[in-house]
Amino acid sequence: QSVLTQPPSVSGAPGQRVTISCTGSSSNIGADYDTHWYQQVPGTAPKLLMFANTNRPSGVPDRFSGSRSGTTASLAITGLQADDEADYYCQSYDTNVSGWVFGGGTKLTVL
Amino acid sequence: QVQLVQSGAEVKKPGASVKVSCKASGYTFTAYVIHWVRQAPGQRLEWMGWIIAGNGNTKYSQKFQGRVTITRDTSARTVYMDLTSLRSEDTAVYYCARGPGGFKWFDTWGQGTLVVVSS
């Protein structure tokens, strides 16, 4: 199936580190298409958080980092802060659908 | 600054069409592509298609092929997304988003337009 799979939710206390995984397949991440990450506060538009696996746009703190290995990409957030609470989506290009696909989103709760 | 401003919310009856606009500012309009992405309540983001603002070429998701048309007016720096034969499952927030082209990321998003399809 040409979708990306994320855990529905993750949580952590302020100051802790969390990771969010994004599992794809041989038609997207495994085909060497880059993974991108977006942060979405409910009721607002998504915001680009990480592009081309490991690159942060200007203004995104270095507490956020990305990685990719095989068919899985990951987003790590260190030094959790209350305003990190949001939904996080991964995205890649998929050759089966000849278009972009997104993960189902992961809700981050800061305890 | 780079900005995409979308048209307002719409309420449509099943079978009708909707046209959502996306006005760009703060960058060279023809140097980028504009994607359309929708998000139904409780669902994941779903890519619908894109237009190359420079030459007007388009590509649509297989799911929406035949029902969606994306156009642009370069003088108005505006992109339009037209979705026909609306059904209740099309109720969603529709976003336009700018991309550099290729298999790349979406770096700026519009604020979203809620489209409700209801009889």
PDB file of C-alpha atoms in Angstrom:
ATOM      1  CA  GLN A   1       0.000   0.000   0.000  1.00  0.00           C
ATOM      2  CA  SER A   2       1.324   3.379  -0.958  1.00  0.00           C
ATOM      3  CA  VAL A   3       1.038   5.138   2.381  1.00  0.00           C
ATOM      4  CA  LEU A   4       3.395   6.142   5.127  1.00  0.00           C
ATOM      5  CA  THR A   5       2.804   4.746   8.626  1.00  0.00           C
ATOM      6  CA  GLN A   6       3.323   6.790  11.779  1.00  0.00           C
ATOM      7  CA  PRO A   7       2.475   6.054  15.429  1.00  0.00           C
ATOM      8  CA  PRO A   8      -0.815   7.794  16.311  1.00  0.00           C
ATOM      9  CA  SER A   9       0.640   9.419  19.397  1.00  0.00           C
ATOM     10  CA  VAL A  10       3.805  10.019  21.376  1.00  0.00           C
ATOM     11  CA  SER A  11       4.353  11.866  24.626  1.00  0.00           C
ATOM     12  CA  GLY A  12       7.126  13.140  26.811  1.00  0.00           C
ATOM     13  CA  ALA A  13       7.818  15.432  29.722  1.00  0.00           C
ATOM     14  CA  PRO A  14       9.325  18.876  29.259  1.00  0.00           C
ATOM     15  CA  GLY A  15      13.029  18.616  28.541  1.00  0.00           C
ATOM     16  CA  GLN A  16      12.841  15.004  27.375  1.00  0.00           C
ATOM     17  CA  ARG A  17      13.539  13.555  23.937  1.00  0.00           C
ATOM     18  CA  VAL A  18      10.972  11.878  21.705  1.00  0.00           C
ATOM     19  CA  THR A  19      11.190  10.311  18.273  1.00  0.00           C
ATOM     20  CA  ILE A  20       8.503   9.845  15.646  1.00  0.00           C
ATOM     21  CA  SER A  21       8.936   7.161  13.037  1.00  0.00           C
ATOM     22  CA  CYS A  22       7.603   7.108   9.493  1.00  0.00           C
ATOM     23  CA  THR A  23       7.611   3.729   7.799  1.00  0.00           C
ATOM     24  CA  GLY A  24       7.284   3.589   4.044  1.00  0.00           C
ATOM     25  CA  SER A  25       8.000   1.049   1.352  1.00  0.00           C
ATOM     26  CA  SER A  26      10.036   0.344  -1.746  1.00  0.00           C
ATOM     27  CA  SER A  27       7.856   2.715  -3.763  1.00  0.00           C
ATOM     28  CA  ASN A  28       8.561   5.810  -1.673  1.00  0.00           C
ATOM     29  CA  ILE A  29      11.182   6.165   1.068  1.00  0.00           C
ATOM     30  CA  GLY A  30      12.840   2.904   0.058  1.00  0.00           C
ATOM     31  CA  ALA A  31      13.074   4.128  -3.520  1.00  0.00           C
ATOM     32  CA  ASP A  32      15.334   6.892  -2.253  1.00  0.00           C
ATOM     33  CA  TYR A  33      12.744   9.668  -2.374  1.00  0.00           C
ATOM     34  CA  ASP A  34      13.356  12.196   0.358  1.00  0.00           C
ATOM     35  CA  THR A  35      11.151  12.460   3.431  1.00  0.00           C
ATOM     36  CA  HIS A  36       9.844  15.803   4.661  1.00  0.00           C
ATOM     37  CA  TRP A  37       8.168  16.644   7.954  1.00  0.00           C
ATOM     38  CA  TYR A  38       5.431  19.128   8.824  1.00  0.00           C
ATOM     39  CA  GLN A  39       4.155  20.447  12.138  1.00  0.00           C
ATOM     40  CA  GLN A  40       0.457  21.272  12.412  1.00  0.00           C
ATOM     41  CA  VAL A  41      -1.143  22.961  15.371  1.00  0.00           C
ATOM     42  CA  PRO A  42      -4.841  21.969  15.270  1.00  0.00           C
ATOM     43  CA  GLY A  43      -6.910  24.522  13.381  1.00  0.00           C
ATOM     44  CA  THR A  44      -3.937  25.918  11.481  1.00  0.00           C
ATOM     45  CA  ALA A  45      -2.081  25.055   8.285  1.00  0.00           C
ATOM     46  CA  PRO A  46       0.861  22.654   8.270  1.00  0.00           C
ATOM     47  CA  LYS A  47       4.307  24.235   8.575  1.00  0.00           C
ATOM     48  CA  LEU A  48       7.454  22.792   7.003  1.00  0.00           C
ATOM     49  CA  LEU A  49       9.662  21.460   9.792  1.00  0.00           C
ATOM     50  CA  MET A  50      12.289  19.337   8.040  1.00  0.00           C
ATOM     51  CA  PHE A  51      13.056  18.892   4.346  1.00  0.00           C
ATOM     52  CA  ALA A  52      15.081  16.343   2.423  1.00  0.00           C
ATOM     53  CA  ASN A  53      15.392  14.053   5.440  1.00  0.00           C
ATOM     54  CA  THR A  54      17.789  16.084   7.574  1.00  0.00           C
ATOM     55  CA  ASN A  55      17.484  19.776   6.702  1.00  0.00           C
ATOM     56  CA  ARG A  56      15.822  22.406   8.877  1.00  0.00           C
ATOM     57  CA  PRO A  57      14.256  25.491   7.290  1.00  0.00           C
ATOM     58  CA  SER A  58      15.395  28.819   8.636  1.00  0.00           C
ATOM     59  CA  GLY A  59      13.803  29.492  12.004  1.00  0.00           C
ATOM     60  CA  VAL A  60      13.359  25.871  13.071  1.00  0.00           C
ATOM     61  CA  PRO A  61      15.416  25.238  16.211  1.00  0.00           C
ATOM     62  CA  ASP A  62      18.159  22.629  16.223  1.00  0.00           C
ATOM     63  CA  ARG A  63      16.182  20.695  18.843  1.00  0.00           C
ATOM     64  CA  PHE A  64      14.533  19.138  15.805  1.00  0.00           C
ATOM     65  CA  SER A  65      16.506  16.629  13.736  1.00  0.00           C
ATOM     66  CA  GLY A  66      15.712  14.104  11.027  1.00  0.00           C
ATOM     67  CA  SER A  67      17.160  10.869   9.761  1.00  0.00           C
ATOM     68  CA  ARG A  68      16.405   8.153   7.236  1.00  0.00           C
ATOM     69  CA  SER A  69      17.446   4.522   6.920  1.00  0.00           C
ATOM     70  CA  GLY A  70      16.065   2.043   4.435  1.00  0.00           C
ATOM     71  CA  THR A  71      12.293   2.431   4.272  1.00  0.00           C
ATOM     72  CA  THR A  72      11.990   4.380   7.532  1.00  0.00           C
ATOM     73  CA  ALA A  73      12.482   8.034   8.367  1.00  0.00           C
ATOM     74  CA  SER A  74      12.511   9.509  11.844  1.00  0.00           C
ATOM     75  CA  LEU A  75      12.021  12.890  13.465  1.00  0.00           C
ATOM     76  CA  ALA A  76      13.646  13.519  16.833  1.00  0.00           C
ATOM     77  CA  ILE A  77      12.764  16.341  19.182  1.00  0.00           C
ATOM     78  CA  THR A  78      15.009  17.052  22.144  1.00  0.00           C
ATOM     79  CA  GLY A  79      14.441  19.413  25.043  1.00  0.00           C
ATOM     80  CA  LEU A  80      10.661  19.130  24.709  1.00  0.00           C
ATOM     81  CA  GLN A  81       8.732  22.342  25.230  1.00  0.00           C
ATOM     82  CA  ALA A  82       5.036  22.933  25.778  1.00  0.00           C
ATOM     83  CA  ASP A  83       4.636  24.644  22.430  1.00  0.00           C
ATOM     84  CA  ASP A  84       5.924  21.547  20.640  1.00  0.00           C
ATOM     85  CA  GLU A  85       2.467  20.060  21.222  1.00  0.00           C
ATOM     86  CA  ALA A  86       1.095  19.555  17.725  1.00  0.00           C
ATOM     87  CA  ASP A  87       0.455  16.966  15.056  1.00  0.00           C
ATOM     88  CA  TYR A  88       3.465  15.892  12.994  1.00  0.00           C
ATOM     89  CA  TYR A  89       3.196  14.515   9.450  1.00  0.00           C
ATOM     90  CA  CYS A  90       5.799  12.895   7.230  1.00  0.00           C
ATOM     91  CA  GLN A  91       5.646  13.117   3.447  1.00  0.00           C
ATOM     92  CA  SER A  92       7.404  11.526   0.491  1.00  0.00           C
ATOM     93  CA  TYR A  93       6.928  10.954  -3.207  1.00  0.00           C
ATOM     94  CA  ASP A  94       5.494   7.589  -4.236  1.00  0.00           C
ATOM     95  CA  THR A  95       5.983   5.922  -7.595  1.00  0.00           C
ATOM     96  CA  ASN A  96       2.926   3.658  -7.265  1.00  0.00           C
ATOM     97  CA  VAL A  97       0.556   6.607  -7.148  1.00  0.00           C
ATOM     98  CA  SER A  98       2.845   8.973  -9.068  1.00  0.00           C
ATOM     99  CA  GLY A  99       2.301  11.612  -6.450  1.00  0.00           C
ATOM    100  CA  TRP A 100       3.004  12.714  -2.905  1.00  0.00           C
ATOM    101  CA  VAL A 101       1.843  10.672   0.070  1.00  0.00           C
ATOM    102  CA  PHE A 102       1.593  11.620   3.712  1.00  0.00           C
ATOM    103  CA  GLY A 103       1.716   9.705   6.942  1.00  0.00           C
ATOM    104  CA  GLY A 104      -1.354   9.503   9.119  1.00  0.00           C
ATOM    105  CA  GLY A 105       0.063  12.018  11.566  1.00  0.00           C
ATOM    106  CA  THR A 106       1.405  11.697  15.103  1.00  0.00           C
ATOM    107  CA  LYS A 107      -0.035  13.690  17.972  1.00  0.00           C
ATOM    108  CA  LEU A 108       2.696  14.867  20.334  1.00  0.00           C
ATOM    109  CA  THR A 109       1.622  15.509  23.905  1.00  0.00           C
ATOM    110  CA  VAL A 110       3.955  17.305  26.296  1.00  0.00           C
ATOM    111  CA  LEU A 111       3.078  15.994  29.748  1.00  0.00           C
TER     112      LEU A 111
ATOM    113  CA  GLN B   1       7.366  37.748   2.989  1.00  0.00           C
ATOM    114  CA  VAL B   2       6.141  34.760   1.025  1.00  0.00           C
ATOM    115  CA  GLN B   3       2.415  34.393   1.481  1.00  0.00           C
ATOM    116  CA  LEU B   4      -0.434  32.359   0.030  1.00  0.00           C
ATOM    117  CA  VAL B   5      -3.927  33.686   0.756  1.00  0.00           C
ATOM    118  CA  GLN B   6      -6.920  31.504  -0.037  1.00  0.00           C
ATOM    119  CA  SER B   7     -10.551  32.305  -0.644  1.00  0.00           C
ATOM    120  CA  GLY B   8     -13.196  31.862   2.010  1.00  0.00           C
ATOM    121  CA  ALA B   9     -15.255  28.933   3.181  1.00  0.00           C
ATOM    122  CA  GLU B  10     -17.850  27.378   0.888  1.00  0.00           C
ATOM    123  CA  VAL B  11     -20.982  25.324   1.431  1.00  0.00           C
ATOM    124  CA  LYS B  12     -22.086  23.260  -1.552  1.00  0.00           C
ATOM    125  CA  LYS B  13     -24.774  20.733  -2.362  1.00  0.00           C
ATOM    126  CA  PRO B  14     -23.884  17.236  -3.594  1.00  0.00           C
ATOM    127  CA  GLY B  15     -23.253  17.232  -7.330  1.00  0.00           C
ATOM    128  CA  ALA B  16     -22.161  20.862  -7.407  1.00  0.00           C
ATOM    129  CA  SER B  17     -18.698  22.257  -8.117  1.00  0.00           C
ATOM    130  CA  VAL B  18     -16.411  24.451  -6.067  1.00  0.00           C
ATOM    131  CA  LYS B  19     -13.586  26.750  -7.122  1.00  0.00           C
ATOM    132  CA  VAL B  20     -10.991  27.763  -4.526  1.00  0.00           C
ATOM    133  CA  SER B  21      -8.418  30.464  -5.186  1.00  0.00           C
ATOM    134  CA  CYS B  22      -4.893  30.934  -3.861  1.00  0.00           C
ATOM    135  CA  LYS B  23      -3.211  34.324  -4.270  1.00  0.00           C
ATOM    136  CA  ALA B  24       0.573  34.399  -4.017  1.00  0.00           C
ATOM    137  CA  SER B  25       2.790  37.271  -2.947  1.00  0.00           C
ATOM    138  CA  GLY B  26       6.346  37.940  -1.863  1.00  0.00           C
ATOM    139  CA  TYR B  27       8.196  35.859  -4.479  1.00  0.00           C
ATOM    140  CA  THR B  28       8.617  35.306  -8.228  1.00  0.00           C
ATOM    141  CA  PHE B  29       5.303  33.602  -8.985  1.00  0.00           C
ATOM    142  CA  THR B  30       6.470  31.755 -12.092  1.00  0.00           C
ATOM    143  CA  ALA B  31       9.518  30.226 -10.437  1.00  0.00           C
ATOM    144  CA  TYR B  32       7.613  27.750  -8.304  1.00  0.00           C
ATOM    145  CA  VAL B  33       4.852  25.171  -8.420  1.00  0.00           C
ATOM    146  CA  ILE B  34       1.629  25.250  -6.451  1.00  0.00           C
ATOM    147  CA  HIS B  35       0.181  22.072  -4.982  1.00  0.00           C
ATOM    148  CA  TRP B  36      -3.311  21.442  -3.649  1.00  0.00           C
ATOM    149  CA  VAL B  37      -3.697  19.256  -0.566  1.00  0.00           C
ATOM    150  CA  ARG B  38      -6.853  18.466   1.353  1.00  0.00           C
ATOM    151  CA  GLN B  39      -7.544  17.278   4.874  1.00  0.00           C
ATOM    152  CA  ALA B  40     -10.891  15.700   5.660  1.00  0.00           C
ATOM    153  CA  PRO B  41     -11.974  15.653   9.319  1.00  0.00           C
ATOM    154  CA  GLY B  42      -9.795  13.202  11.220  1.00  0.00           C
ATOM    155  CA  GLN B  43      -7.989  12.109   8.049  1.00  0.00           C
ATOM    156  CA  ARG B  44      -4.450  12.407   6.780  1.00  0.00           C
ATOM    157  CA  LEU B  45      -3.291  15.088   4.374  1.00  0.00           C
ATOM    158  CA  GLU B  46      -4.057  14.089   0.791  1.00  0.00           C
ATOM    159  CA  TRP B  47      -2.250  15.447  -2.270  1.00  0.00           C
ATOM    160  CA  MET B  48      -4.582  16.387  -5.130  1.00  0.00           C
ATOM    161  CA  GLY B  49      -2.378  17.835  -7.825  1.00  0.00           C
ATOM    162  CA  TRP B  50       0.003  20.577  -8.834  1.00  0.00           C
ATOM    163  CA  ILE B  51       0.531  23.274 -11.421  1.00  0.00           C
ATOM    164  CA  ILE B  52       3.812  24.646 -12.671  1.00  0.00           C
ATOM    165  CA  ALA B  53       3.127  28.355 -12.410  1.00  0.00           C
ATOM    166  CA  GLY B  54       5.642  29.190 -15.128  1.00  0.00           C
ATOM    167  CA  ASN B  55       4.100  27.200 -17.970  1.00  0.00           C
ATOM    168  CA  GLY B  56       0.725  26.055 -16.616  1.00  0.00           C
ATOM    169  CA  ASN B  57       1.497  22.342 -16.879  1.00  0.00           C
ATOM    170  CA  THR B  58      -0.486  20.256 -14.429  1.00  0.00           C
ATOM    171  CA  LYS B  59      -0.395  16.811 -12.853  1.00  0.00           C
ATOM    172  CA  TYR B  60      -3.244  15.300 -10.865  1.00  0.00           C
ATOM    173  CA  SER B  61      -3.556  12.511  -8.356  1.00  0.00           C
ATOM    174  CA  GLN B  62      -5.123   9.430  -9.934  1.00  0.00           C
ATOM    175  CA  LYS B  63      -7.820   9.615  -7.255  1.00  0.00           C
ATOM    176  CA  PHE B  64      -9.041  13.002  -8.464  1.00  0.00           C
ATOM    177  CA  GLN B  65      -8.287  12.697 -12.170  1.00  0.00           C
ATOM    178  CA  GLY B  66     -11.312  13.826 -14.136  1.00  0.00           C
ATOM    179  CA  ARG B  67     -12.845  15.774 -11.241  1.00  0.00           C
ATOM    180  CA  VAL B  68     -10.160  18.331 -10.456  1.00  0.00           C
ATOM    181  CA  THR B  69      -8.763  21.123 -12.614  1.00  0.00           C
ATOM    182  CA  ILE B  70      -5.974  23.445 -11.505  1.00  0.00           C
ATOM    183  CA  THR B  71      -5.373  26.664 -13.428  1.00  0.00           C
ATOM    184  CA  ARG B  72      -3.435  29.853 -12.920  1.00  0.00           C
ATOM    185  CA  ASP B  73      -3.618  33.521 -13.835  1.00  0.00           C
ATOM    186  CA  THR B  74      -0.073  34.835 -13.898  1.00  0.00           C
ATOM    187  CA  SER B  75      -1.129  38.492 -14.080  1.00  0.00           C
ATOM    188  CA  ALA B  76      -3.185  38.036 -10.912  1.00  0.00           C
ATOM    189  CA  ARG B  77      -0.565  35.749  -9.289  1.00  0.00           C
ATOM    190  CA  THR B  78      -3.438  33.427  -8.450  1.00  0.00           C
ATOM    191  CA  VAL B  79      -3.952  29.697  -8.741  1.00  0.00           C
ATOM    192  CA  TYR B  80      -7.397  28.096  -8.839  1.00  0.00           C
ATOM    193  CA  MET B  81      -8.562  24.607  -7.914  1.00  0.00           C
ATOM    194  CA  ASP B  82     -11.883  23.482  -9.366  1.00  0.00           C
ATOM    195  CA  LEU B  83     -13.475  20.290  -7.987  1.00  0.00           C
ATOM    196  CA  THR B  84     -16.628  18.954  -9.635  1.00  0.00           C
ATOM    197  CA  SER B  85     -19.312  16.374  -8.810  1.00  0.00           C
ATOM    198  CA  LEU B  86     -18.973  17.055  -5.110  1.00  0.00           C
ATOM    199  CA  ARG B  87     -20.053  14.434  -2.593  1.00  0.00           C
ATOM    200  CA  SER B  88     -20.181  14.447   1.181  1.00  0.00           C
ATOM    201  CA  GLU B  89     -16.767  12.774   1.360  1.00  0.00           C
ATOM    202  CA  ASP B  90     -15.261  15.895  -0.227  1.00  0.00           C
ATOM    203  CA  THR B  91     -15.983  17.873   2.945  1.00  0.00           C
ATOM    204  CA  ALA B  92     -12.498  18.969   3.969  1.00  0.00           C
ATOM    205  CA  VAL B  93     -10.099  21.830   4.431  1.00  0.00           C
ATOM    206  CA  TYR B  94      -8.337  22.503   1.141  1.00  0.00           C
ATOM    207  CA  TYR B  95      -4.825  23.949   1.195  1.00  0.00           C
ATOM    208  CA  CYS B  96      -2.602  25.370  -1.492  1.00  0.00           C
ATOM    209  CA  ALA B  97       1.116  25.016  -0.905  1.00  0.00           C
ATOM    210  CA  ARG B  98       4.204  26.261  -2.703  1.00  0.00           C
ATOM    211  CA  GLY B  99       6.945  23.919  -3.807  1.00  0.00           C
ATOM    212  CA  PRO B 100      10.283  24.268  -5.558  1.00  0.00           C
ATOM    213  CA  GLY B 101       9.281  21.635  -8.110  1.00  0.00           C
ATOM    214  CA  GLY B 102      10.545  18.128  -8.626  1.00  0.00           C
ATOM    215  CA  PHE B 103       9.963  15.534  -5.928  1.00  0.00           C
ATOM    216  CA  LYS B 104      10.451  18.112  -3.230  1.00  0.00           C
ATOM    217  CA  TRP B 105       8.828  19.626  -0.178  1.00  0.00           C
ATOM    218  CA  PHE B 106       6.043  22.174   0.270  1.00  0.00           C
ATOM    219  CA  ASP B 107       7.638  25.200   1.900  1.00  0.00           C
ATOM    220  CA  THR B 108       4.731  27.629   2.311  1.00  0.00           C
ATOM    221  CA  TRP B 109       1.063  26.847   2.856  1.00  0.00           C
ATOM    222  CA  GLY B 110      -2.103  28.866   2.501  1.00  0.00           C
ATOM    223  CA  GLN B 111      -4.371  29.265   5.500  1.00  0.00           C
ATOM    224  CA  GLY B 112      -6.829  26.661   4.220  1.00  0.00           C
ATOM    225  CA  THR B 113     -10.370  26.830   2.851  1.00  0.00           C
ATOM    226  CA  LEU B 114     -13.154  24.802   4.420  1.00  0.00           C
ATOM    227  CA  VAL B 115     -15.499  23.239   1.891  1.00  0.00           C
ATOM    228  CA  VAL B 116     -18.625  21.624   3.296  1.00  0.00           C
ATOM    229  CA  VAL B 117     -20.726  19.410   1.042  1.00  0.00           C
ATOM    230  CA  SER B 118     -24.172  18.897   2.474  1.00  0.00           C
ATOM    231  CA  SER B 119     -27.710  18.597   1.237  1.00  0.00           C
TER     232      SER B 119
END
